[in-house]
Coordinates of C-alpha atoms in Angstrom, one line a residue:
Chain J
M979 CA 0.0 0.0 0.0
R980 CA 1.1 3.5 -0.8
A981 CA 0.3 6.8 0.9
V982 CA 1.4 10.3 -0.5
L983 CA 1.7 13.4 1.6
M984 CA 0.4 16.3 -0.4
G985 CA 0.1 19.9 0.5
N986 CA 1.1 23.5 -0.1
P987 CA 4.8 24.4 0.2
N988 CA 6.2 25.0 3.7
V989 CA 3.2 23.5 5.7
G990 CA 5.4 20.8 7.3
K991 CA 5.0 17.7 5.1
S992 CA 8.6 16.7 5.6
V993 CA 8.3 17.0 9.5
I994 CA 5.3 14.7 9.4
F995 CA 7.0 12.4 7.0
N996 CA 9.9 12.2 9.4
R997 CA 7.6 11.6 12.4
L998 CA 5.7 8.8 10.5
T999 CA 8.6 6.9 9.0
G1000 CA 11.7 7.9 11.0
V1001 CA 13.5 8.9 7.7
K1002 CA 15.5 12.0 8.3
V1003 CA 14.9 14.8 5.9
V1004 CA 16.1 18.4 5.5
V1005 CA 13.4 20.7 6.8
S1006 CA 13.5 24.5 6.4
N1007 CA 11.2 27.5 6.9
Y1008 CA 10.7 28.5 3.3
P1009 CA 8.7 27.2 0.4
G1010 CA 10.4 24.7 -1.8
T1011 CA 12.8 22.8 0.4
T1012 CA 11.7 19.4 -0.9
I1013 CA 12.4 19.3 -4.6
E1014 CA 12.8 15.6 -5.0
Y1015 CA 10.5 13.2 -3.3
L1016 CA 11.5 10.8 -0.5
E1017 CA 10.0 7.5 0.3
G1018 CA 9.8 5.7 3.7
I1019 CA 8.1 2.7 5.1
M1020 CA 5.9 2.7 8.1
R1021 CA 4.5 -0.5 9.6
V1022 CA 0.8 -0.4 10.5
N1023 CA -0.7 -3.5 12.1
G1024 CA 1.9 -5.7 10.4
V1025 CA 1.1 -4.1 7.0
K1026 CA 3.9 -2.2 5.2
L1027 CA 2.7 1.2 4.1
K1028 CA 5.0 3.1 1.8
V1029 CA 4.8 6.8 2.6
V1030 CA 5.9 9.4 0.0
D1031 CA 6.9 12.9 0.8
A1032 CA 6.0 14.9 -2.2
P1033 CA 7.3 18.4 -3.0
G1034 CA 4.9 21.2 -2.0
T1035 CA 2.4 22.3 -4.5
Y1036 CA -0.3 25.0 -4.6
S1037 CA -2.5 23.3 -7.2
L1038 CA -2.7 20.2 -9.3
I1039 CA -2.0 22.3 -12.3
P1040 CA 1.8 22.4 -12.2
S1041 CA 3.6 25.6 -12.7
D1042 CA 7.2 24.5 -12.0
K1043 CA 9.2 21.4 -12.1
A1044 CA 8.8 20.5 -8.4
E1045 CA 5.0 20.7 -8.7
E1046 CA 5.2 18.4 -11.7
V1047 CA 7.0 15.9 -9.6
A1048 CA 4.3 16.1 -7.0
L1049 CA 1.5 15.6 -9.6
N1050 CA 3.3 12.6 -11.1
L1051 CA 3.8 11.0 -7.7
L1052 CA 0.0 11.1 -7.2
L1053 CA -1.1 10.0 -10.6
R1054 CA 1.5 7.8 -12.1
K1055 CA 1.4 5.0 -9.6
Q1056 CA -1.2 3.4 -7.5
T1057 CA -2.0 5.7 -4.7
D1058 CA -4.1 4.2 -1.9
L1059 CA -4.2 7.1 0.5
I1060 CA -3.7 10.9 0.3
I1061 CA -2.5 12.6 3.5
N1062 CA -3.3 16.3 2.8
V1063 CA -1.2 18.4 5.1
V1064 CA -2.8 21.9 5.6
D1065 CA -1.4 25.0 7.2
A1066 CA -4.1 25.9 9.7
T1067 CA -3.1 29.5 9.7
N1068 CA -3.8 29.8 5.9
L1069 CA -6.9 27.7 5.6
E1070 CA -8.5 29.4 2.5
R1071 CA -5.5 29.2 0.3
N1072 CA -4.7 25.6 1.4
L1073 CA -8.3 24.4 0.8
Y1074 CA -7.8 25.2 -2.9
L1075 CA -5.6 22.2 -3.3
T1076 CA -7.7 20.2 -0.8
L1077 CA -10.8 20.6 -3.0
Q1078 CA -8.9 19.6 -6.2
L1079 CA -7.6 16.5 -4.4
R1080 CA -11.1 15.7 -3.3
E1081 CA -12.2 15.4 -6.9
I1082 CA -10.0 12.4 -7.3
N1083 CA -11.5 9.2 -6.0
I1084 CA -8.7 8.3 -3.5
P1085 CA -9.3 8.0 0.2
M1086 CA -8.0 11.1 2.0
I1087 CA -7.0 12.2 5.5
L1088 CA -6.7 15.9 6.2
D1089 CA -4.0 17.0 8.6
L1090 CA -4.5 20.5 10.1
N1091 CA -0.9 21.3 10.9
M1092 CA 0.5 24.2 12.9
I1093 CA -2.7 24.3 14.8
D1094 CA -0.8 25.9 17.7
A1095 CA 0.2 28.9 15.6
A1096 CA -3.4 29.2 14.4
R1097 CA -4.8 29.2 18.0
H1098 CA -2.1 31.7 18.9
R1099 CA -3.3 34.0 16.2
G1100 CA -6.9 33.8 17.4
I1101 CA -8.0 31.5 14.6
E1102 CA -10.7 29.0 15.7
I1103 CA -11.7 26.1 13.4
D1104 CA -14.8 24.0 13.7
V1105 CA -13.2 20.7 12.9
S1106 CA -16.3 18.5 13.1
L1107 CA -18.3 20.8 10.7
M1108 CA -15.3 20.8 8.4
E1109 CA -15.2 16.9 8.5
K1110 CA -18.9 16.9 7.5
L1111 CA -18.5 19.5 4.6
L1112 CA -15.5 17.8 3.2
K1113 CA -16.6 14.2 4.0
L1114 CA -13.2 13.1 5.3
P1115 CA -11.5 12.5 8.6
I1116 CA -9.5 15.5 10.1
V1117 CA -6.7 15.5 12.6
C1118 CA -5.0 18.5 14.3
T1119 CA -1.3 18.4 14.6
V1120 CA 1.8 20.4 15.7
A1121 CA 4.3 18.4 13.7
V1122 CA 7.5 20.0 15.2
S1123 CA 6.5 19.1 18.7
G1124 CA 4.7 15.8 17.9
E1125 CA 1.3 16.9 19.2
G1126 CA -1.5 15.0 17.3
I1127 CA 0.8 12.6 15.5
K1128 CA -0.6 9.7 17.6
E1129 CA -4.1 10.6 16.4
L1130 CA -2.8 10.8 12.8
Y1131 CA -1.2 7.4 13.1
Q1132 CA -4.6 6.2 14.5
L1133 CA -6.4 7.5 11.4
I1134 CA -3.9 5.8 9.1
K1135 CA -4.3 2.6 11.1
E1136 CA -8.1 2.7 10.7
F1137 CA -7.7 3.1 7.0
V1138 CA -5.3 0.2 6.7
V1139 CA -7.5 -2.1 8.8
G1140 CA -10.5 -1.1 6.8
K1141 CA -8.6 -1.7 3.5
G1142 CA -7.6 -5.1 4.9
K1143 CA -11.1 -6.1 5.5
E1144 CA -12.2 -5.2 2.0
S1145 CA -9.8 -7.4 0.2
Chain V
M1410 CA -16.5 13.4 -3.3
Q1411 CA -18.3 15.5 -5.9
I1412 CA -17.9 19.2 -5.6
E1413 CA -20.6 21.2 -7.3
F1414 CA -19.9 24.1 -9.7
E1415 CA -22.4 26.5 -11.1
P1416 CA -25.1 24.9 -13.3
R1417 CA -23.6 25.9 -16.7
I1418 CA -20.2 24.6 -15.8
E1419 CA -21.8 21.3 -14.5
R1420 CA -23.6 21.0 -17.8
A1421 CA -20.4 21.3 -19.7
I1422 CA -18.6 18.8 -17.4
K1423 CA -21.5 16.3 -17.9
S1424 CA -21.6 16.7 -21.7
I1425 CA -17.8 16.1 -22.0
V1426 CA -18.0 13.1 -19.6
Q1427 CA -20.8 11.7 -21.7
K1428 CA -19.1 12.2 -25.0
T1429 CA -15.6 11.0 -24.0
G1430 CA -16.3 8.5 -21.3
L1431 CA -13.6 10.1 -19.1
P1432 CA -14.1 10.1 -15.4
R1433 CA -15.5 13.3 -14.0
W1434 CA -12.4 14.3 -12.1
Q1435 CA -10.2 14.2 -15.1
V1436 CA -12.6 16.4 -17.0
V1437 CA -12.7 18.9 -14.1
L1438 CA -8.9 19.0 -13.9
A1439 CA -8.8 19.4 -17.8
L1440 CA -11.1 22.4 -17.5
E1441 CA -8.8 23.8 -14.7
G1442 CA -5.9 23.6 -17.2
L1443 CA -4.1 20.3 -16.7
E1444 CA -2.7 19.6 -20.2
E1445 CA -2.4 15.9 -19.7
F1446 CA -6.2 15.4 -19.4
K1447 CA -7.0 18.2 -21.8
K1448 CA -5.2 16.2 -24.5
K1449 CA -7.6 13.3 -23.9
I1450 CA -10.6 15.4 -24.9
P1451 CA -11.0 16.0 -28.7
I1452 CA -10.6 19.7 -29.3
D1453 CA -14.0 20.3 -30.9
I1454 CA -15.9 18.7 -28.0
F1455 CA -13.9 20.7 -25.6
T1456 CA -14.3 24.1 -27.2
K1457 CA -17.9 23.6 -28.0
S1458 CA -18.8 22.7 -24.4
I1459 CA -17.1 25.8 -22.9
R1460 CA -17.7 28.4 -25.6
Q1461 CA -20.8 29.8 -24.1
I1462 CA -19.4 29.9 -20.6
E1463 CA -16.3 31.7 -21.7
Q1464 CA -18.4 34.3 -23.7
D1465 CA -20.7 35.0 -20.7
H1466 CA -17.8 35.4 -18.3
K1467 CA -15.5 37.1 -20.9
E1468 CA -12.7 35.0 -19.5
Q1469 CA -10.8 31.9 -20.2
I1470 CA -12.1 28.7 -18.7
E1471 CA -9.1 28.2 -16.6
S1472 CA -9.6 31.5 -14.7
I1473 CA -13.3 30.9 -14.4
M1474 CA -12.5 27.5 -12.7
L1475 CA -9.8 29.2 -10.6
K1476 CA -12.3 31.7 -9.3
A1477 CA -14.9 29.0 -8.8
R1478 CA -12.5 26.9 -6.7
F1479 CA -11.6 29.8 -4.5
G1480 CA -15.3 30.5 -4.2
Q1481 CA -15.8 27.0 -2.9
A1482 CA -12.8 27.3 -0.5
G1483 CA -13.9 30.6 0.7
S1484 CA -17.5 29.5 1.5
I1485 CA -16.2 26.5 3.5
V1486 CA -13.8 28.7 5.4
K1487 CA -16.5 31.2 6.2
R1488 CA -18.5 28.4 7.8
V1489 CA -15.8 26.7 9.8
Q1490 CA -13.4 29.4 10.8
K1491 CA -13.7 32.3 13.3
V1492 CA -10.9 34.8 13.7
H1493 CA -10.5 36.8 16.9
H1494 CA -8.8 40.1 16.8
R1495 CA -5.4 40.3 18.3
H1496 CA -2.3 42.6 18.2
P1497 CA 0.7 41.6 16.0
T1498 CA 3.4 39.9 17.9
W1499 CA 7.0 41.2 18.0
L1500 CA 8.1 38.6 15.6
E1501 CA 5.5 39.9 13.0
K1502 CA 6.5 43.5 13.6
F1503 CA 10.1 42.4 13.1
G1504 CA 9.1 40.6 10.0
D1505 CA 7.7 43.8 8.4
I1506 CA 10.8 45.7 9.3
T1507 CA 13.0 43.2 7.5
V1508 CA 11.1 43.4 4.1
K1509 CA 10.4 47.1 3.9
P1510 CA 13.2 48.3 1.6
S1511 CA 14.1 51.4 3.7
T1512 CA 14.9 49.3 6.8
G1513 CA 15.3 45.9 5.2
I1514 CA 18.2 46.7 2.9
P1515 CA 20.5 48.1 5.6
L1516 CA 19.5 45.2 7.8
A1517 CA 20.3 42.7 5.0
F1518 CA 23.8 44.3 4.6
L1519 CA 24.3 44.1 8.4
V1520 CA 23.2 40.4 8.4
L1521 CA 25.3 39.4 5.4
Y1522 CA 28.4 41.3 6.8
G1523 CA 27.9 39.7 10.2
I1524 CA 27.7 36.3 8.7
F1525 CA 30.8 36.8 6.5
Y1526 CA 32.7 38.1 9.5
L1527 CA 31.6 35.3 11.8
F1528 CA 32.3 32.7 9.1
V1529 CA 35.8 33.9 8.3
T1530 CA 36.8 34.3 12.0
L1531 CA 35.4 31.0 13.3
A1532 CA 36.4 28.8 10.4
G1533 CA 39.9 30.4 10.3
W1534 CA 40.2 29.9 14.1
I1535 CA 39.3 26.2 13.9
T1536 CA 41.7 25.6 11.1
D1537 CA 44.7 27.5 12.5
K1538 CA 44.3 26.8 16.2
I1539 CA 43.0 23.3 16.2
M1540 CA 43.5 21.6 12.9
V1541 CA 46.9 22.7 11.9
P1542 CA 48.6 22.0 15.3
F1543 CA 46.9 18.6 15.3
F1544 CA 47.9 17.6 11.8
E1545 CA 51.5 18.9 12.0
G1546 CA 51.9 17.5 15.5
P1547 CA 50.6 14.2 16.8
Y1548 CA 48.9 13.1 13.5
D1549 CA 52.1 13.6 11.5
K1550 CA 54.2 11.5 13.9
V1551 CA 51.7 8.7 14.1
I1552 CA 51.1 8.5 10.4
H1553 CA 54.8 8.6 9.6
F1554 CA 55.5 5.9 12.2
I1555 CA 52.9 3.6 10.8
V1556 CA 53.5 4.0 7.1
E1557 CA 57.4 3.9 7.4
S1558 CA 57.3 0.8 9.5
F1559 CA 55.6 -1.0 6.5
F1560 CA 57.0 1.0 3.5
P1561 CA 60.3 2.7 4.5
Q1562 CA 60.5 4.3 1.0
G1563 CA 59.4 3.9 -2.6
F1564 CA 56.2 4.5 -4.6
V1565 CA 53.7 3.5 -2.0
H1566 CA 55.4 5.5 0.6
D1567 CA 55.4 8.5 -1.6
I1568 CA 51.7 8.1 -2.6
L1569 CA 50.6 7.8 1.0
L1570 CA 52.9 10.6 2.5
G1571 CA 53.7 12.8 -0.5
T1572 CA 56.7 14.9 -1.0
S1573 CA 58.6 14.9 2.3
G1574 CA 59.4 18.2 3.8
A1575 CA 56.5 19.9 2.1
G1576 CA 53.5 21.3 4.0
Y1577 CA 50.3 19.4 4.5
L1578 CA 48.4 21.5 1.8
E1579 CA 51.0 20.8 -0.9
S1580 CA 52.7 17.5 -0.3
L1581 CA 50.0 15.6 -2.2
G1582 CA 50.0 12.4 -0.2
L1583 CA 46.8 10.5 0.3
L1584 CA 47.3 10.5 4.1
T1585 CA 48.7 14.0 4.3
T1586 CA 47.0 16.3 1.8
G1587 CA 44.2 13.9 1.1
V1588 CA 43.1 14.0 4.8
F1589 CA 44.2 17.4 5.7
V1590 CA 42.4 19.3 2.9
P1591 CA 38.9 17.9 3.4
I1592 CA 39.1 17.7 7.2
G1593 CA 41.6 20.4 8.3
V1594 CA 40.6 23.1 5.8
V1595 CA 37.3 22.4 4.2
L1596 CA 35.4 20.8 7.1
P1597 CA 35.6 23.8 9.5
A1598 CA 34.3 26.1 6.8
V1599 CA 31.5 23.8 5.7
L1600 CA 30.5 23.2 9.3
I1601 CA 30.3 26.9 10.2
F1602 CA 28.6 27.7 6.9
Y1603 CA 25.9 25.1 7.3
V1604 CA 25.2 26.0 11.0
I1605 CA 24.7 29.6 9.9
L1606 CA 22.7 28.6 6.7
T1607 CA 20.5 26.3 8.7
L1608 CA 19.7 29.0 11.2
L1609 CA 18.7 31.5 8.5
E1610 CA 16.6 28.8 6.8
D1611 CA 14.7 27.8 9.9
V1612 CA 14.1 31.3 11.1
G1613 CA 12.6 32.2 7.7
Y1614 CA 15.0 34.9 6.6
L1615 CA 15.9 33.6 3.0
P1616 CA 12.5 34.4 1.4
R1617 CA 12.7 38.0 2.8
L1618 CA 16.1 38.4 1.3
A1619 CA 14.6 37.2 -2.0
V1620 CA 12.1 40.0 -1.9
L1621 CA 14.8 42.6 -1.3
V1622 CA 17.0 41.5 -4.1
D1623 CA 14.2 41.1 -6.5
S1624 CA 14.6 44.3 -8.5
I1625 CA 18.4 43.8 -8.8
F1626 CA 17.9 40.2 -9.9
H1627 CA 15.4 41.2 -12.6
K1628 CA 18.2 43.0 -14.4
I1629 CA 20.0 39.8 -14.9
G1630 CA 16.9 37.9 -16.0
L1631 CA 16.0 36.3 -12.7
H1632 CA 13.6 37.0 -10.0
G1633 CA 14.5 37.4 -6.4
Y1634 CA 13.7 33.8 -5.4
S1635 CA 16.8 32.7 -7.4
I1636 CA 18.8 33.9 -4.4
I1637 CA 18.0 30.6 -2.7
P1638 CA 19.8 28.3 -5.2
V1639 CA 22.6 30.9 -5.2
I1640 CA 23.0 30.9 -1.4
L1641 CA 22.8 27.0 -1.3
A1642 CA 25.5 26.9 -3.9
F1643 CA 27.9 28.8 -1.7
G1644 CA 27.8 25.6 0.4
C1645 CA 28.1 23.2 -2.4
N1646 CA 27.1 23.7 -6.0
V1647 CA 25.2 20.3 -6.2
P1648 CA 22.3 21.2 -3.9
G1649 CA 22.3 24.7 -5.3
A1650 CA 21.9 23.5 -8.8
M1651 CA 19.0 21.1 -7.6
A1652 CA 17.2 23.9 -5.9
S1653 CA 16.9 25.6 -9.3
R1654 CA 13.8 23.6 -9.8
I1655 CA 11.8 26.0 -7.8
L1656 CA 12.1 28.4 -10.8
E1657 CA 9.3 28.1 -13.4
T1658 CA 10.9 28.6 -16.8
K1659 CA 13.6 26.7 -18.5
R1660 CA 15.3 30.0 -19.4
Q1661 CA 15.6 30.9 -15.7
R1662 CA 16.9 27.5 -14.8
F1663 CA 19.5 27.8 -17.6
V1664 CA 20.6 31.3 -16.4
V1665 CA 20.8 30.3 -12.8
L1666 CA 22.7 27.1 -13.4
T1667 CA 25.2 28.8 -15.7
L1668 CA 25.8 31.6 -13.2
L1669 CA 26.2 29.1 -10.4
G1670 CA 28.8 27.2 -12.5
I1671 CA 30.5 30.4 -13.6
S1672 CA 30.8 32.5 -10.5
V1673 CA 29.7 30.9 -7.3
P1674 CA 32.5 29.2 -5.5
C1675 CA 31.5 26.4 -3.2
M1676 CA 32.7 26.2 0.4
A1677 CA 35.5 23.8 -0.4
Q1678 CA 36.9 26.4 -2.8
T1679 CA 36.3 29.3 -0.5
A1680 CA 38.1 27.5 2.4
V1681 CA 41.2 26.9 0.3
I1682 CA 41.1 30.4 -1.2
L1683 CA 41.0 31.9 2.3
N1684 CA 43.9 29.6 3.2
I1685 CA 46.3 30.5 0.4
I1686 CA 45.3 34.0 -0.6
G1687 CA 44.3 35.1 3.0
P1688 CA 47.9 35.3 4.3
F1689 CA 48.6 38.0 1.6
G1690 CA 45.9 40.1 3.2
V1691 CA 42.1 40.2 3.3
E1692 CA 42.0 42.7 0.5
W1693 CA 43.3 40.2 -2.1
V1694 CA 40.5 37.8 -1.0
V1695 CA 38.0 40.7 -1.5
V1696 CA 39.5 41.2 -5.0
V1697 CA 38.9 37.5 -5.9
Y1698 CA 35.2 37.8 -4.8
G1699 CA 34.8 41.2 -6.4
I1700 CA 35.9 39.7 -9.7
L1701 CA 33.5 36.8 -9.3
L1702 CA 30.7 39.2 -8.4
C1703 CA 31.4 41.2 -11.6
I1704 CA 31.3 38.0 -13.6
F1705 CA 27.9 37.1 -12.0
V1706 CA 26.4 40.4 -12.8
G1707 CA 28.1 40.7 -16.2
A1708 CA 27.3 37.3 -17.5
G1709 CA 23.8 37.5 -16.1
S1710 CA 22.9 40.7 -17.8
L1711 CA 24.5 39.4 -21.0
L1712 CA 22.4 36.2 -20.9
N1713 CA 19.3 38.2 -20.2
R1714 CA 19.8 40.2 -23.3
V1715 CA 20.8 37.3 -25.6
L1716 CA 18.4 34.6 -24.5
P1717 CA 14.9 35.0 -25.9
G1718 CA 12.0 35.2 -23.5
E1719 CA 11.1 37.2 -20.5
T1720 CA 11.3 36.9 -16.7
P1721 CA 7.8 36.5 -15.4
E1722 CA 6.7 38.2 -12.2
I1723 CA 5.9 35.9 -9.4
A1724 CA 4.1 36.1 -6.2
I1725 CA 6.2 34.3 -3.5
E1726 CA 5.0 33.2 -0.2
I1727 CA 6.8 34.6 2.8
P1728 CA 6.5 32.3 5.8
P1729 CA 6.3 33.9 9.3
Y1730 CA 9.5 34.1 11.3
R1731 CA 9.7 31.1 13.5
L1732 CA 12.0 30.4 16.4
P1733 CA 14.4 27.6 15.3
R1734 CA 14.4 24.3 17.0
F1735 CA 17.8 23.0 18.1
S1736 CA 17.0 19.4 17.3
N1737 CA 16.2 20.3 13.8
L1738 CA 19.3 22.5 13.4
G1739 CA 21.5 19.7 14.7
M1740 CA 19.8 17.1 12.5
K1741 CA 20.1 19.2 9.4
A1742 CA 23.6 20.2 9.8
A1743 CA 24.5 16.6 10.6
L1744 CA 22.7 15.4 7.4
R1745 CA 24.6 17.9 5.3
L1746 CA 28.0 17.1 6.9
Q1747 CA 27.3 13.5 6.2
R1748 CA 26.7 14.2 2.5
F1749 CA 29.9 16.2 2.5
F1750 CA 31.9 13.2 3.8
L1751 CA 30.2 10.7 1.5
D1752 CA 30.3 12.8 -1.6
A1753 CA 33.3 15.0 -1.4
V1754 CA 36.0 13.1 0.5
P1755 CA 36.2 10.2 -2.0
W1756 CA 36.7 12.7 -4.9
V1757 CA 39.6 14.4 -3.0
F1758 CA 41.3 11.0 -2.8
V1759 CA 40.6 10.2 -6.5
G1760 CA 41.9 13.7 -7.4
I1761 CA 45.2 13.3 -5.4
L1762 CA 45.7 9.7 -6.8
I1763 CA 45.4 11.0 -10.3
V1764 CA 47.8 13.8 -9.8
N1765 CA 50.3 11.2 -8.5
V1766 CA 49.8 8.8 -11.4
L1767 CA 50.0 11.6 -14.0
Y1768 CA 53.1 12.9 -12.4
T1769 CA 54.8 9.5 -12.4
L1770 CA 53.8 8.8 -16.0
Q1771 CA 54.9 12.3 -17.0
I1772 CA 51.7 12.9 -18.8
T1773 CA 51.3 16.3 -17.2
K1774 CA 54.8 17.2 -18.5
I1775 CA 53.7 16.4 -22.1
L1776 CA 50.3 18.3 -21.6
S1777 CA 52.1 21.3 -20.2
D1778 CA 54.5 21.3 -23.1
V1779 CA 51.6 21.4 -25.5
L1780 CA 49.5 24.0 -23.6
S1781 CA 52.1 26.2 -22.1
P1782 CA 52.3 28.7 -25.0
S1783 CA 48.6 29.5 -24.6
L1784 CA 48.8 29.3 -20.8
G1785 CA 51.8 31.6 -20.6
G1786 CA 50.9 33.9 -23.4
W1787 CA 47.3 34.8 -22.9
L1788 CA 46.8 34.0 -19.2
G1789 CA 50.3 34.7 -18.1
L1790 CA 50.5 31.5 -16.0
P1791 CA 53.6 29.3 -15.6
R1792 CA 53.5 25.8 -17.1
E1793 CA 53.1 24.2 -13.6
A1794 CA 49.6 25.7 -13.5
I1795 CA 48.5 22.8 -15.7
Y1796 CA 48.2 20.6 -12.6
P1797 CA 45.6 22.7 -10.8
L1798 CA 43.6 23.3 -14.0
L1799 CA 43.4 19.6 -14.8
I1800 CA 42.4 18.5 -11.2
G1801 CA 39.9 21.3 -11.2
F1802 CA 37.6 19.2 -13.2
L1803 CA 37.4 16.8 -10.4
R1804 CA 37.8 18.7 -7.1
K1805 CA 38.1 22.5 -6.7
D1806 CA 39.6 22.3 -3.3
V1807 CA 42.5 20.0 -4.2
A1808 CA 43.1 22.0 -7.4
T1809 CA 43.2 25.4 -5.5
G1810 CA 45.4 23.8 -2.9
L1811 CA 47.9 22.9 -5.7
I1812 CA 48.5 26.7 -6.2
A1813 CA 49.9 27.0 -2.7
P1814 CA 53.4 25.4 -3.5
L1815 CA 53.7 27.4 -6.7
L1816 CA 53.1 30.6 -4.6
N1817 CA 55.5 29.5 -1.8
K1818 CA 58.3 28.5 -4.2
G1819 CA 57.9 31.8 -6.1
I1820 CA 56.9 30.2 -9.3
M1821 CA 53.8 32.3 -9.2
D1822 CA 53.2 35.8 -7.8
I1823 CA 50.0 36.8 -6.0
Y1824 CA 48.6 38.3 -9.3
Q1825 CA 49.1 35.0 -11.1
A1826 CA 47.6 33.1 -8.2
I1827 CA 44.5 35.3 -8.4
I1828 CA 44.2 34.7 -12.1
A1829 CA 44.6 30.9 -11.5
V1830 CA 42.0 30.9 -8.6
V1831 CA 39.5 32.9 -10.7
I1832 CA 39.8 30.6 -13.7
L1833 CA 39.5 27.6 -11.4
A1834 CA 36.2 29.0 -10.1
V1835 CA 34.9 29.8 -13.6
Y1836 CA 35.9 27.4 -16.2
F1837 CA 34.0 24.3 -15.3
P1838 CA 31.9 23.1 -12.4
C1839 CA 33.3 20.0 -10.6
V1840 CA 32.2 16.5 -11.9
A1841 CA 29.5 16.1 -9.2
T1842 CA 27.9 19.4 -10.2
F1843 CA 28.3 18.6 -13.9
V1844 CA 26.2 15.4 -13.4
V1845 CA 23.4 17.5 -11.9
F1846 CA 23.7 19.9 -14.8
L1847 CA 23.1 17.0 -17.2
K1848 CA 20.1 15.9 -15.2
E1849 CA 18.5 19.3 -15.0
L1850 CA 19.3 20.9 -18.4
G1851 CA 19.9 17.9 -20.7
I1852 CA 23.0 17.4 -22.9
K1853 CA 22.5 20.2 -25.3
D1854 CA 22.0 23.0 -22.8
T1855 CA 24.7 21.6 -20.6
L1856 CA 27.2 21.8 -23.5
K1857 CA 26.0 25.4 -24.2
S1858 CA 26.5 26.3 -20.6
T1859 CA 29.9 24.6 -20.4
L1860 CA 31.1 26.5 -23.6
L1861 CA 30.0 29.7 -22.0
M1862 CA 32.0 28.9 -18.9
I1863 CA 35.2 28.1 -20.7
A1864 CA 34.8 31.2 -22.9
T1865 CA 34.3 33.3 -19.8
A1866 CA 37.3 31.7 -18.1
L1867 CA 39.6 32.5 -21.0
G1868 CA 38.2 35.9 -21.6
V1869 CA 38.3 37.0 -17.9
G1870 CA 41.7 35.3 -17.4
G1871 CA 43.2 37.2 -20.3
L1872 CA 41.7 40.4 -19.3
L1873 CA 42.9 40.1 -15.7
N1874 CA 46.4 39.2 -17.1
L1875 CA 46.3 42.4 -19.2
I1876 CA 45.2 44.5 -16.2
F1877 CA 47.7 42.9 -13.8
T1878 CA 50.6 43.4 -16.2
M1879 CA 49.8 47.2 -16.2
V1880 CA 49.6 47.5 -12.4
R1881 CA 52.4 45.1 -11.5

């Protein structure tokens, strides 16, 4: 099984990738740090899940080479799960990509990252309403400190278990 | 999940889906402008379905879809998000100060000067006060003892320990120069550079620097964001060249890569330049970097005029300032150092081995006989300069190091050394960088870029020689 981390540049995909797989990645505070993709393996319930850290992209219509890489990672190979990492402090701009991803019929988990910075700026998000509107499970995380990563892992596990029952 | 658009767009989507049998999501993405799926739809079906919508909106379908998408995103956000008013934090205020040109530009100069000063002092201190005493003291004794107890003399002895009596920078033994250059000279510089770079990256200063240099960079056909590959290239040209992918057009990537290859010396080169030119005075180091900066600007504006196409304006995202996390700083610096050891150190060994073999086989003698007229005439370099120029294809640090003995023995004067150092920086990127060039540009453009570099090297080298003969 294969999961792809998708999201805008500089939202923390690489940190989440590192948290999930243990693979060390260069992480910086500017858009465009990941230009090549990285793959790592995480074990969920005895199942091997390949996790791909895609370069950041604002849209599925690519405008540079790194965005092309991201699109190809999603469409060229069998993708079983999209983990859409979203910057909670820039919800509207990030949702643009989320909605595009939602068109594609691939199961998806939404990760509202940097939720601490959002709270700090006085941004309050009604997560359960958002889950209903987008029809997907949402988890709030602070990737750099590890907050919420357990819950994200739990959501991934539920997906893998459900997938196992199907086949 | 199906996301609804306005009725007319929905009708167009449905009619295309019916006529082509493509899944809905592919049709939607095609309307949004994804070429790959657009190609799957026969052109007449596509234009017929959207003609009326484009006429009504007086806009291209891509921008109609773009607005529709943002509309959808906006209406969701309106329902789920509440923003409470709050005063800007000191980090945000500081963020504004650093991008406003009136305060940002002086601050940028201060930051860059501070970095340069810190870098030179710290790296120099580590090399002079820790590395040199260690290598010339205990390391030298141990290594001589071990090697000489196995090979008292002969070829192996010479390859391992190099010319006896010569300094560690110039003796060209695998265990002397081969270990001293990467670890004693280059490592301190790389270490300090990466710690500083990582700090700047994590805090979020680089995109702000990009905004400040934007108008200057437009004159050389690039926009400000190209400062990121350039700064990374000061560490090592390989990641710098790879970071050029964040630029949208092929033209910009070509310009950035060529400029990197031509005029941005990597840390390995910088370390050795500081080591051999530094003792003659900091002003000579400034001269070298001044020349390289002139080449950067000159070659850039020339390329901008000659190459067809324009530099598009872009909107770049500026992340908020964040306080760096030491765990990330440590991990990143360690990752980069690890890459340095794995990628660079083996090449240093190969370079030194080749020098030794060429020397023993006397191939360099033949080459220097053939090339010395042009070397001596146009560039004003002694025939011995052929060694560094050859090894420069492999590793710039070993090559630059080879200039040291020529300077010390009086075969070259400081002017010739500067010409040689500049040519080494300009004429060709090292092998590792060349491979990235091939990958990013393809063979044809890489050759173009390489020819440009060689031409610039010869041109600038000759010009410097002319100027220096006048001042000397």
